[in-house]
XYZ file of C-alpha atoms in Angstrom:
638
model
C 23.122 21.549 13.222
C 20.587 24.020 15.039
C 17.027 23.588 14.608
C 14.534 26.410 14.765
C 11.261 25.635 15.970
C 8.027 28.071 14.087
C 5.848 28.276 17.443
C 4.163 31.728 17.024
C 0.667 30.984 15.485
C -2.915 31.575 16.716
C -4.516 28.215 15.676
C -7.930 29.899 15.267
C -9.229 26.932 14.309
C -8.466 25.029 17.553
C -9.280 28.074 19.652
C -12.858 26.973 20.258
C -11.453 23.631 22.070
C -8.083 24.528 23.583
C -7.566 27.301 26.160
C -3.954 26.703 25.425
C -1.571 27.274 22.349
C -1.328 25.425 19.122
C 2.276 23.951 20.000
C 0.906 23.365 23.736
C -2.048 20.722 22.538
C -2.092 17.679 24.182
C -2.104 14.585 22.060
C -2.430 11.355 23.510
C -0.985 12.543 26.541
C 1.689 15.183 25.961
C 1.858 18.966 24.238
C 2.292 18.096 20.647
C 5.800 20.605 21.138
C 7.418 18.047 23.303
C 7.294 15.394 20.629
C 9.282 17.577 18.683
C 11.888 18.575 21.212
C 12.240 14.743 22.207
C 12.682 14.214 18.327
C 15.227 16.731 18.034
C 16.895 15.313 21.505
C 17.225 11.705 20.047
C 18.991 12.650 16.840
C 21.227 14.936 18.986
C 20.222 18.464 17.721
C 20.861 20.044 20.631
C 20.911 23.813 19.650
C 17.120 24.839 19.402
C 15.737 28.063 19.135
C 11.923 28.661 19.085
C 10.459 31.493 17.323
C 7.483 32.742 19.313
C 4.818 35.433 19.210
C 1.262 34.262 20.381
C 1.296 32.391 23.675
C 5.037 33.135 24.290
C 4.650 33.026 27.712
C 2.600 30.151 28.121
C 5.700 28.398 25.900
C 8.334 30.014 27.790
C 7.118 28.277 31.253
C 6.401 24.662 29.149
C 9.983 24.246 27.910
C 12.672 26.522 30.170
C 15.914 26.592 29.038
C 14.948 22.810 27.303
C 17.683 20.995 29.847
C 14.897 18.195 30.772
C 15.246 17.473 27.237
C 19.255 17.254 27.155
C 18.517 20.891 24.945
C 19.605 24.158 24.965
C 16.550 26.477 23.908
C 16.621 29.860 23.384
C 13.742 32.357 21.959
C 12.878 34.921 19.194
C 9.739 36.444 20.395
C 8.299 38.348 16.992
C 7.080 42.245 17.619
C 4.035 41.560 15.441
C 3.000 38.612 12.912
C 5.518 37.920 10.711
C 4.668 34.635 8.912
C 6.720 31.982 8.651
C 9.579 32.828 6.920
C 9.242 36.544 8.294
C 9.673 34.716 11.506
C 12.788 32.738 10.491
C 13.845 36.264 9.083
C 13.739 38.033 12.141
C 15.698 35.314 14.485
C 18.818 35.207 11.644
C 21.085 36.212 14.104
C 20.765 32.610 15.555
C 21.900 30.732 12.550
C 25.309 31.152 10.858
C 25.273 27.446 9.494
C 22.596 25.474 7.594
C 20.117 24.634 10.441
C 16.608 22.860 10.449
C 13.115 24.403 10.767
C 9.930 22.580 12.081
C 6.480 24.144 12.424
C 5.168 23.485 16.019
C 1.847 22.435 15.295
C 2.509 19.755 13.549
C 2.806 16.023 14.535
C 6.618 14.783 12.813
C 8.662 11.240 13.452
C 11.313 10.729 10.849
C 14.667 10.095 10.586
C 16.413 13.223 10.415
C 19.768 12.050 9.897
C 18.756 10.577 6.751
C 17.312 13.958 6.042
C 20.071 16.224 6.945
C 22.648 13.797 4.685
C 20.336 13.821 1.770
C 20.655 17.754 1.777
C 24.453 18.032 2.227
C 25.037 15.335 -0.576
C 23.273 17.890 -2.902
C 24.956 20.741 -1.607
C 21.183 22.346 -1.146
C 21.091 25.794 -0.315
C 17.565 24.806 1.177
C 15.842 21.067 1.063
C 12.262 20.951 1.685
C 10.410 17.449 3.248
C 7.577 17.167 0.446
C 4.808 14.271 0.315
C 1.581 14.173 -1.773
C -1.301 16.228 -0.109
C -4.656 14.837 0.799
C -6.753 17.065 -1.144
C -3.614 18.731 -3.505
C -6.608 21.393 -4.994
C -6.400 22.778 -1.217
C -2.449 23.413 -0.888
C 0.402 24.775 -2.448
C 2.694 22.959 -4.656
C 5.925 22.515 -6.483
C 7.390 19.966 -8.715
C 10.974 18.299 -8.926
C 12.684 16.443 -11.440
C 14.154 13.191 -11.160
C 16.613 14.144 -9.304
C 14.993 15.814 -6.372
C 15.760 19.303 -7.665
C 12.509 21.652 -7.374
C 12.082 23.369 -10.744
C 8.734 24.880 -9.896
C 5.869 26.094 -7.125
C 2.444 26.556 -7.443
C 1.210 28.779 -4.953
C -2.312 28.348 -4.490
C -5.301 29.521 -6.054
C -5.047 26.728 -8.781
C -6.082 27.406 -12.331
C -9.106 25.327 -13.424
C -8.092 22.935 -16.328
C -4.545 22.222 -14.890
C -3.234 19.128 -14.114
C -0.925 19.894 -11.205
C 1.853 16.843 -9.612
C 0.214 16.171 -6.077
C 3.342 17.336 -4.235
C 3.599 19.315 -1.196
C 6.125 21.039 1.468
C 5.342 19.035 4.726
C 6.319 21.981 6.982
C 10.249 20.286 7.634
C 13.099 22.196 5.704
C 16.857 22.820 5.957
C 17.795 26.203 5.243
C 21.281 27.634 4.697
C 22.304 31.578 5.587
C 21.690 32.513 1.903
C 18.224 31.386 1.912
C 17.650 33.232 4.959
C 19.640 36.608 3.677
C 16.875 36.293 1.058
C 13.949 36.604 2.664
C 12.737 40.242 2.885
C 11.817 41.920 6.237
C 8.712 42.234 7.134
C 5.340 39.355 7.056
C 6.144 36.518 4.630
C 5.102 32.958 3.956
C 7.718 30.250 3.017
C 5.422 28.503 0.114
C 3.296 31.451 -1.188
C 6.454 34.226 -1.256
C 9.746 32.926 -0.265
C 10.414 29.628 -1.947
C 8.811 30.536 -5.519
C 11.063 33.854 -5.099
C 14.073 31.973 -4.703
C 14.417 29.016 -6.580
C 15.578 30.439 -9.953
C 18.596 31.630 -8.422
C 19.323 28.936 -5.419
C 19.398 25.168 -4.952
C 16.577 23.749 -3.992
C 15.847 20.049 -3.370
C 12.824 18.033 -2.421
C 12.726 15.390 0.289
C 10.176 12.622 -0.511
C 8.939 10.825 2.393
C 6.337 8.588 2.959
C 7.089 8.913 7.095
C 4.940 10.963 9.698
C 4.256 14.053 9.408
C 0.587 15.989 9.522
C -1.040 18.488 10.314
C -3.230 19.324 12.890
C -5.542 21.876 12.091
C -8.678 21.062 13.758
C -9.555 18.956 16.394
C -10.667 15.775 14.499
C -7.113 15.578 13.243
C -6.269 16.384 16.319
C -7.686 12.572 17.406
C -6.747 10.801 14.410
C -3.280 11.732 15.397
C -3.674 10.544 19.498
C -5.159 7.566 17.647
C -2.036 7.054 15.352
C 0.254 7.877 18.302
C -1.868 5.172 20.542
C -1.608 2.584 18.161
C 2.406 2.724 17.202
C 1.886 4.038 13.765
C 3.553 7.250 14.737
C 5.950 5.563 16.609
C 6.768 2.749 13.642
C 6.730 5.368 10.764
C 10.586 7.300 10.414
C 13.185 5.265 8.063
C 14.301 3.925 11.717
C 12.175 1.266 11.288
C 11.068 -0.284 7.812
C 8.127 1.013 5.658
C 5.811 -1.435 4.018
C 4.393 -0.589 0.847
C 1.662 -1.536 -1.995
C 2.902 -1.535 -5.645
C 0.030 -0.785 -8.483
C 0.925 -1.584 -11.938
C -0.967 1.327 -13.771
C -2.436 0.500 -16.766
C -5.180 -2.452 -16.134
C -5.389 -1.851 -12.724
C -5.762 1.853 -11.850
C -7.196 3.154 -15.276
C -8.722 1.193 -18.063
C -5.702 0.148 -20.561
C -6.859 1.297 -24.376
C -3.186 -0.144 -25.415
C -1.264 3.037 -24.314
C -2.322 5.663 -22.840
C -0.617 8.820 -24.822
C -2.541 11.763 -24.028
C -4.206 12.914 -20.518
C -7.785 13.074 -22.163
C -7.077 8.842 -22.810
C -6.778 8.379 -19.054
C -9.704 7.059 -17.948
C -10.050 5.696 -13.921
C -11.788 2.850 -12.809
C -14.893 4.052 -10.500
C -13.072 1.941 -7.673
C -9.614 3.546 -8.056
C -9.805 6.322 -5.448
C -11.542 4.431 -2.484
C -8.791 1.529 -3.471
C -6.009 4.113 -2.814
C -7.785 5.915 -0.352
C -8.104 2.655 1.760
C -4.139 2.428 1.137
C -3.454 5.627 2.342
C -5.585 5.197 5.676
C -3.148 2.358 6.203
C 0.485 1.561 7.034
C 1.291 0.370 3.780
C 2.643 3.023 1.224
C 0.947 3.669 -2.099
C 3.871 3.309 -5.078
C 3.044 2.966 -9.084
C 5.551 0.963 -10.658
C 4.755 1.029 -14.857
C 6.308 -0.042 -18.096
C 5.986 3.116 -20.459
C 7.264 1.856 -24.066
C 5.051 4.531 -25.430
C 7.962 6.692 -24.943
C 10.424 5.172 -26.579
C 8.567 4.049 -29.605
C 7.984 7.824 -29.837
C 4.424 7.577 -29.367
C 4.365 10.347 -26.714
C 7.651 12.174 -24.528
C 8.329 12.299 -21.546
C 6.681 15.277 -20.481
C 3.336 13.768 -21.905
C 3.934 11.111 -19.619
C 4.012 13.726 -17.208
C 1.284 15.135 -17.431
C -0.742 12.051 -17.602
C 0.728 11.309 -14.271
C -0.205 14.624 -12.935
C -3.445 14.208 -14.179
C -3.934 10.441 -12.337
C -2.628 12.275 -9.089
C -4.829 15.453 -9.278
C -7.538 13.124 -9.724
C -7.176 11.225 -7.038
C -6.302 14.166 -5.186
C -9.629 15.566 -6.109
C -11.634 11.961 -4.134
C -8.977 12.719 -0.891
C -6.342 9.823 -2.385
C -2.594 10.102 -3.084
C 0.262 8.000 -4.595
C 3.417 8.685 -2.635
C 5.249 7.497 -6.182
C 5.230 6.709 -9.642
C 8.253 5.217 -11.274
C 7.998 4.139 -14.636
C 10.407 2.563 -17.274
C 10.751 4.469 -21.090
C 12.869 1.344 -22.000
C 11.785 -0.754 -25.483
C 11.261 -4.020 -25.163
C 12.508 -5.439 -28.051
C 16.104 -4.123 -28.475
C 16.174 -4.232 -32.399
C 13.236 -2.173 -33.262
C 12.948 -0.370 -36.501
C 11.785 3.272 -35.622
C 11.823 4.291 -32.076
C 13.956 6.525 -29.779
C 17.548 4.574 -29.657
C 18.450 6.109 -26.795
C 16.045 4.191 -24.932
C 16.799 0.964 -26.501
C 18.829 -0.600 -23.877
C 18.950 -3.758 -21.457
C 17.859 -2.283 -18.286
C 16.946 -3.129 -14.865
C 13.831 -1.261 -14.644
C 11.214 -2.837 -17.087
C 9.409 -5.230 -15.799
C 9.532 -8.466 -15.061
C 12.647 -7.426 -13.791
C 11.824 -5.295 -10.212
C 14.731 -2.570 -10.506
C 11.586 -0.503 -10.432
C 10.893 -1.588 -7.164
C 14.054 -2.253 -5.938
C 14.643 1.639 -6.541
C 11.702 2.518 -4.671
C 12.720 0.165 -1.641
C 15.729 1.887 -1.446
C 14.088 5.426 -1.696
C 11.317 5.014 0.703
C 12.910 2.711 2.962
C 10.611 -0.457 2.061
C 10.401 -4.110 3.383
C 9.927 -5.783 0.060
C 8.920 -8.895 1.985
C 6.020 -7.226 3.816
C 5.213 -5.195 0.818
C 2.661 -6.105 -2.142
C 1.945 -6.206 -5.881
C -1.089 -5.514 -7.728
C -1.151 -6.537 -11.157
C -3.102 -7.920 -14.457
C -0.110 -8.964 -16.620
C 2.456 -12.340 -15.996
C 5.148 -8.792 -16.299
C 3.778 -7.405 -12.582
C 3.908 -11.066 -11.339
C 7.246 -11.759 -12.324
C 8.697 -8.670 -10.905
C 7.017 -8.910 -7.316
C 8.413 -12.240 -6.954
C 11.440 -11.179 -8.394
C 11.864 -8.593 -5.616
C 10.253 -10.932 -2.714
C 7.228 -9.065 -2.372
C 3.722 -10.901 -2.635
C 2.081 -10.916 -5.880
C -1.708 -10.157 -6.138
C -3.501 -10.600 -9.677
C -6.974 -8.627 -10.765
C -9.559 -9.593 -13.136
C -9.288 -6.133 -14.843
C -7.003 -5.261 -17.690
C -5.149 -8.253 -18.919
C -6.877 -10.329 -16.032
C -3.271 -12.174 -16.273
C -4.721 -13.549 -19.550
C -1.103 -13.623 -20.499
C 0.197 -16.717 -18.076
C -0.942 -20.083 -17.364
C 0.528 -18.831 -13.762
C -1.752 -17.789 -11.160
C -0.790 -15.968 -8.319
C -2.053 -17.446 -4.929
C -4.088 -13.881 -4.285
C -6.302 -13.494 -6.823
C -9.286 -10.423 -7.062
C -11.915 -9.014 -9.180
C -10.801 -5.460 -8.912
C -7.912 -3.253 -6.943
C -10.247 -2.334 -4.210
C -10.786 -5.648 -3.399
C -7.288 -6.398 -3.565
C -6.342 -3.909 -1.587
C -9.063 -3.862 1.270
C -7.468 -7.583 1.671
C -4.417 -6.769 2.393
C -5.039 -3.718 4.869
C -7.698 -5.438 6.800
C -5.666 -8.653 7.207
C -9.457 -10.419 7.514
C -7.737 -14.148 8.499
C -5.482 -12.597 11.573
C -8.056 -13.466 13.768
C -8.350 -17.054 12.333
C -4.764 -18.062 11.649
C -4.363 -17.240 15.820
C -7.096 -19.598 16.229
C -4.914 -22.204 13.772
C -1.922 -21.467 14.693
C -3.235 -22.489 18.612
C -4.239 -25.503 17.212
C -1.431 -26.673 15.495
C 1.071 -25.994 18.716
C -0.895 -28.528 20.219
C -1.156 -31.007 17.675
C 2.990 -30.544 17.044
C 3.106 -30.992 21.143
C 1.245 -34.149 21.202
C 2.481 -35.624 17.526
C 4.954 -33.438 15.902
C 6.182 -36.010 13.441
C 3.287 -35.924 11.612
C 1.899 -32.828 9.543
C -1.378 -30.684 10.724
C -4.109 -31.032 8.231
C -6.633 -28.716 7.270
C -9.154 -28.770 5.217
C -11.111 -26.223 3.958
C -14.513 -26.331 2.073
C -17.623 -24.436 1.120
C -19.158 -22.866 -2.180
C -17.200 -21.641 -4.828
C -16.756 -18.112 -4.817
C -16.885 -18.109 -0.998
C -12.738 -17.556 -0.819
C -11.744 -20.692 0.438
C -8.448 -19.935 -2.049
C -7.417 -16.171 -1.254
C -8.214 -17.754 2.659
C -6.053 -20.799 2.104
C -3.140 -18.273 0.357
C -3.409 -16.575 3.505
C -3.143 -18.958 5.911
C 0.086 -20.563 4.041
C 1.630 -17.203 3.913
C 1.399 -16.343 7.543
C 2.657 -19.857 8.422
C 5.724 -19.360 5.804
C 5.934 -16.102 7.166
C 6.755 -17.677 10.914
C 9.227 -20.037 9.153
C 6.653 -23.325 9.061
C 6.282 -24.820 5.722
C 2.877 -25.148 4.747
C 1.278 -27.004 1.300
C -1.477 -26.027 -0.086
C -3.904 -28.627 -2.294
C -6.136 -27.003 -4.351
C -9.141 -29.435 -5.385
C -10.226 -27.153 -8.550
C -7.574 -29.818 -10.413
C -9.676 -32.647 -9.708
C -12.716 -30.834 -11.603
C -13.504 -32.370 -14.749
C -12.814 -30.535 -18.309
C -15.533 -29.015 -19.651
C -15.921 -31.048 -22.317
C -16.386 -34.140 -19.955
C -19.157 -32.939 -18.466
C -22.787 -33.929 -19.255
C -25.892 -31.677 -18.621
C -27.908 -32.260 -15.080
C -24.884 -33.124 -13.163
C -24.175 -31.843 -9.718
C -20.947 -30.374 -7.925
C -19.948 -33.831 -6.572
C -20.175 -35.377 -10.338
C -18.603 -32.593 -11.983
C -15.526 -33.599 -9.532
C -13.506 -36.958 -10.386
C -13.783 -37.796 -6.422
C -12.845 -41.282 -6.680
C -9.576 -39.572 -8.026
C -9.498 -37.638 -5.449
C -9.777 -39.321 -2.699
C -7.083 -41.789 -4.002
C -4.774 -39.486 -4.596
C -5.232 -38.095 -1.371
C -4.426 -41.375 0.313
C -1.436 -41.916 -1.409
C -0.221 -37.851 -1.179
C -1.040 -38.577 2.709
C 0.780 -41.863 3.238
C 4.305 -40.018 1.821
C 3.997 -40.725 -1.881
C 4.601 -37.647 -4.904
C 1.391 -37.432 -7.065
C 0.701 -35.759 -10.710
C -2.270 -34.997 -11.607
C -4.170 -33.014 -14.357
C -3.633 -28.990 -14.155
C -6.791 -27.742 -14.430
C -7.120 -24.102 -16.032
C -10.032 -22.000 -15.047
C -10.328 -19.749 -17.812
C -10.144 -22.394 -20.450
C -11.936 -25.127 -18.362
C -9.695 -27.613 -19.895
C -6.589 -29.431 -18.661
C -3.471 -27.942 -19.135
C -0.244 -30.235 -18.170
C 0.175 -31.818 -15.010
C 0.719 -30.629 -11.355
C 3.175 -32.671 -8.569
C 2.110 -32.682 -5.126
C 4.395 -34.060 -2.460
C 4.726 -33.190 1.196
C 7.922 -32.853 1.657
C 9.464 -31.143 4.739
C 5.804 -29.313 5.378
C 4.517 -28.952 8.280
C 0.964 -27.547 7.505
C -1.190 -28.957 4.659
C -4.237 -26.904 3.307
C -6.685 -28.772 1.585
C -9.242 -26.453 0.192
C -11.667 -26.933 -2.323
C -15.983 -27.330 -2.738
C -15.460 -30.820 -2.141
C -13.217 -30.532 0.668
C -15.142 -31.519 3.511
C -17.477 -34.403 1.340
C -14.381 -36.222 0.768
C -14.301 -39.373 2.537
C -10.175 -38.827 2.674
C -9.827 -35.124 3.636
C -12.689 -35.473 6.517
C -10.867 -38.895 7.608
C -7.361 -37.368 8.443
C -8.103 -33.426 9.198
C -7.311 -32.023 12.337
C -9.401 -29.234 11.370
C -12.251 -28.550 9.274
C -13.413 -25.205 7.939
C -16.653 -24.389 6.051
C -15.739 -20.921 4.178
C -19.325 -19.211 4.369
C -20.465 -16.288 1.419
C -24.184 -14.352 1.686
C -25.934 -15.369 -1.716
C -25.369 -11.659 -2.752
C -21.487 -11.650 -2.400
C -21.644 -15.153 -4.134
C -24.019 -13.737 -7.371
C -21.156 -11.223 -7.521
C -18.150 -13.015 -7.485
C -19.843 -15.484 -9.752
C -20.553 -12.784 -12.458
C -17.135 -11.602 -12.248
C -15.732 -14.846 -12.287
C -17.336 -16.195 -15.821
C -17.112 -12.745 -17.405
C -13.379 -13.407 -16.963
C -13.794 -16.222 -18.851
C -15.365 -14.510 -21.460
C -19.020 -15.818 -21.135
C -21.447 -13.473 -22.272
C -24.179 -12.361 -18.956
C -27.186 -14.372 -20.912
C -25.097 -17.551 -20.135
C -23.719 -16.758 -16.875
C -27.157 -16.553 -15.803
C -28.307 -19.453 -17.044
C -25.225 -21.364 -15.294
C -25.712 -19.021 -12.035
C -29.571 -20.533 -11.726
C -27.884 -24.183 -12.377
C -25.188 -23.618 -9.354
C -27.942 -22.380 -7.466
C -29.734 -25.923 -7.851
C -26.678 -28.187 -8.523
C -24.331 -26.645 -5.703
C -25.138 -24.816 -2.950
C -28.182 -27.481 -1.576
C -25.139 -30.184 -1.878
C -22.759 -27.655 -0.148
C -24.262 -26.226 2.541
C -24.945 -28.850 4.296
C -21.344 -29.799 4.475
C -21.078 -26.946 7.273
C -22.472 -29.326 10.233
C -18.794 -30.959 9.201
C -16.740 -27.898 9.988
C -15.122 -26.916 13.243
C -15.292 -23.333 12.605
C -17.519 -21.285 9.820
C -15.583 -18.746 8.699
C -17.020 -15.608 5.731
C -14.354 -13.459 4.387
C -16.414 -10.575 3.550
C -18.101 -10.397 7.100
C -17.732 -7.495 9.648
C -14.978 -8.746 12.179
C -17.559 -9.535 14.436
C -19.341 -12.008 12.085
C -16.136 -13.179 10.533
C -15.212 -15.988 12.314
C -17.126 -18.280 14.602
C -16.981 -22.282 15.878
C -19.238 -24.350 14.872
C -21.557 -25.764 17.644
């Protein structure tokens, strides 16, 4: 296959900066042309022709007769400004087979043999690379249906009051001769003239990819994309390497959940929903919706309502700069014997969750590492289906709050946003290192014994979410780590008596016997304390088994005479009194206390905890606040 190579524009908007042509710019280090040439030279497209008109000469010199590259370049210099597909118009003579086209000026790293076999398994007459646009009121778009054929465009300007899919041509197509043949002479633009011309009468297909390719239209994008290329995210992001990815359950955690949503005017966004994806999308994790829609097949709304809600959620994000690169969703009933309904959707399926075909489909799609991916969720359904799939399951206290399930997930968070800035920032890296240096050396000097830590401060200062973190990236590294939470040795509500303080609202003569005997080898069951009921709820077993690691963390953590006695390592998990009036709120509203009582209890903790608890920090080897900047994050104690 040939590839042709759009290198004739002005770049006005880079003029100011660059004495040199858009294709010439140097990013990080090399014109952002030869990135494409070397991309074209790995995959083996050696046949490139570049279609020039502004700056010819300048490109002429830069690439030769492309032999450096292991190419064979040749040029179609334009007589005036043709456009882009006036360009591609005016070099036909070059291309009696399908062939590729790339626009110069842009930064690309994907996997083109993946691309070029998804167009000749359609049999495309042309197959555009699409991905959601930043801000999708700003660009032209199209829509597909679910099987990647385009069945319209929407050239901008955009009618006011339209909810349009945020899905855009990324500048990367395949072409065959016919397309070409049907591109009139003269100035013409691929996305405003050609393409929503020709796709009545020709196959067209859409290429979703979540992989690199952007823009550079001014010189701030310009740096982001020396940054990207400086860091290895260019280099990481084509389907040659694995994608990693963040799965949203909709309703509950992106919008507010009424029941079902069966209308666009119902959809209603939380105020954090945009910077939450937003934050994903500045990432390397991709941004995926994976929902059960039931609605449908009760007959409560069709598919093409569901459609349009979805276009709405996108256009609205779109509108705050944020983009989903997905949305899969499941029209099966869940109840196979329904009276009523659409039968055609009552069937066992894969795709509803608990089960993860949903995200199975996507992994396969988008090239995913379920194990390095996520899953945000409010219902025991999203929880079910992440670990289903191997990803890591992350609960909110919004919709259901995972009211549904006695089962917690070890990552638990007021909100998406919170959830989310988690997992992109990775806050613990820094501290796991500092752990994980440790531990080497106890294992070196007595490796048939486990490495205790144990972990303490106020509640609401995410000792948990830290300890979940730390036990993942050991398990991660293949070295089995326990965690012990202490909540289970708080006493049920109904136990406790008014005027008592953290340390007698704890059974810590319980504790600290159990401790021993978990310690000295022995399997212990204990009370299962539930948070949102405050009562106990069966029993937990404890046992150390082949671990390696064992995270103790709890308020108590570092007053126990046990814990302190055989830690290696001590941590006092710090929180500003803000941060922990916050979480606190959030915490008891999810319990369903009304804010009259949760201040009342608030003022209590504030006299029955945190004098008790902060003191425990002259204990700890290292102070560590979750919430900090990563300069304040993480310090020893001295």
């Amino acid at each position: 296959m040939k590839a042709a190579i759009i290198a004739g524009g002005k770049g006005t908007r880079l003029q100011h900066q660059y004495t040199v042509p858009k294709p010439l710019v140097p990013v990080a280090g090399k014109p952002v042309l030869q990135y494409q040439l070397e991309l074209l030279s790995r995959f083996q497209i050696t046949e490139v022709v570049l279609l020039l008109g502004h700056g010819s000469e300048q490109i002429m010199d830069f690439c030769g007769d492309g032999s450096r590259w292991g190419l064979h370049i040749e040029y179609s210099i334009e007589p005036e400004p043709l456009g882009t597909a006036g360009a591609v118009r005016y070099a036909a003579e070059h291309f009696s087979d399908d062939f590729l086209v790339m626009h110069a000026d842009m930064a690309i790293n994907m996997d083109l043999r993946r691309f070029i076999r998804y167009h000749r398994n359609n049999k495309a007459e042309a197959t555009l690379a699409v991905h959601p646009a930043e801000f999708p009121s700003e660009n032209d778009l199209l829509d597909c249906d679910g099987n990647g054929r385009i069945t319209a465009f929407y050239p901008q300007p955009h009618r006011n009051g339209n909810w349009y899919r945020n899905l855009a041509a990324a500048s990367v197509y395949i072409l065959s001769p016919a397309i070409v043949q049907g591109i009139p002479e003269g100035p013409q633009d691929f996305m405003q003239d050609v393409f929503p011309a020709l796709y009545h009468k020709h196959t067209l297909f859409a290429y979703n990819t979540v992989e690199y390719i952007r823009e550079m239209p001014t010189p701030a994008r310009v740096e982001q994309v020396a940054r990207d290329m400086e860091s290895g995210r260019f280099s990481l992001a084509s389907y040659e390497h694995q994608q990693k990815a963040i799965f949203f359950d909709r309703d509950g955690v992106l919008n507010l959940d009424p029941g079902f949503v069966k209308h666009p005017d119902e959809l209603l966004l939380y105020p954090f929903t945009a910077e939450a994806v937003r934050l994903a999308n500045q990432s390397v994790y991709a941004s995926v919706v994976v929902t059960n829609q039931s609605g449908i097949a009760r007959n409560m709304y069709t598919e093409q309502d569901l459609r349009q809600i979805h276009n709405k959620l996108e256009w609205l994000l779109g509108q705050e700069g944020a983009r989903l690169d997905a949305i899969y969703y499941c029209p099966h009933h869940p109840d196979l014997t329904p009276e009523g309904g659409d039968p055609q959707f009552r069937q066992v399926c894969d795709c509803r969750k608990p089960k993860p075909g949903m995200l199975l489909k996507a992994a396969r799609a988008f090239c995913i590492d379920l194990r390095e991916s996520w899953m945000i969720g409010d219902t025991h359904r999203d929880i079910e289906a992440a670990k289903a799939a191997g990803v890591t399951p992350v609960g909110v206290r919004t919709g259901h709050s995972l009211s549904d399930t006695d089962e917690k997930p070890d990552f638990f968070f007021d909100n998406v946003l919170d959830a989310v800035d988690f997992i992109v920032n990775n806050p613990c890296e820094e501290l796991f290192i500092e752990i994980y240096r440790q531990y080497l050396q106890h294992r070196n000097e007595r490796g048939d014994r486990p490495f205790i830590i144990a972990m303490g401060g106020n509640s609401g200062s995410g000792k948990s979410t830290v300890a979940a973190s730390l036990r993942k990236k050991f398990n991660d590294i293949e070295e089995t780590a326990l965690t012990i939470h202490l909540d289970h040795w708080i006493k049920p509500a109904h136990l406790r008596h008014a005027n008592e303080n953290v340390f007698s609202r704890f059974r810590l003569d319980d504790l600290d016997e159990d401790m021993e005997a978990l310690l000295q080898g022995e399997i212990i069951s204990i009370p299962k304390y539930d948070m949102q009921s405050r009562a106990h709820k069966g029993h937990i077993l404890y046992g150390l088994g082949a671990s390696r690691i064992v995270i103790v963390e709890g308020v108590p953590a570092l007053a126990s005479a046990v814990c302190n006695a055989h830690a290696h390592l001590k941590i006092f998990c710090d929180v500003p009194e803000e941060l922990y009036r916050q979480r606190f709120f959030a915490r008891y509203i999810w319990k369903g206390l009304d804010e009259q009582i949760i201040q009342q209890l608030f003022e209590e903790r504030k006299n029955d905890e945190r004098p008790f608890i902060d003191p425990l920090r002259a204990n700890a080897d290292i102070i560590f606040t979750l919430n900090a900047e990563n300069h304040d994050r993480f310090r020893r104690n001295s």
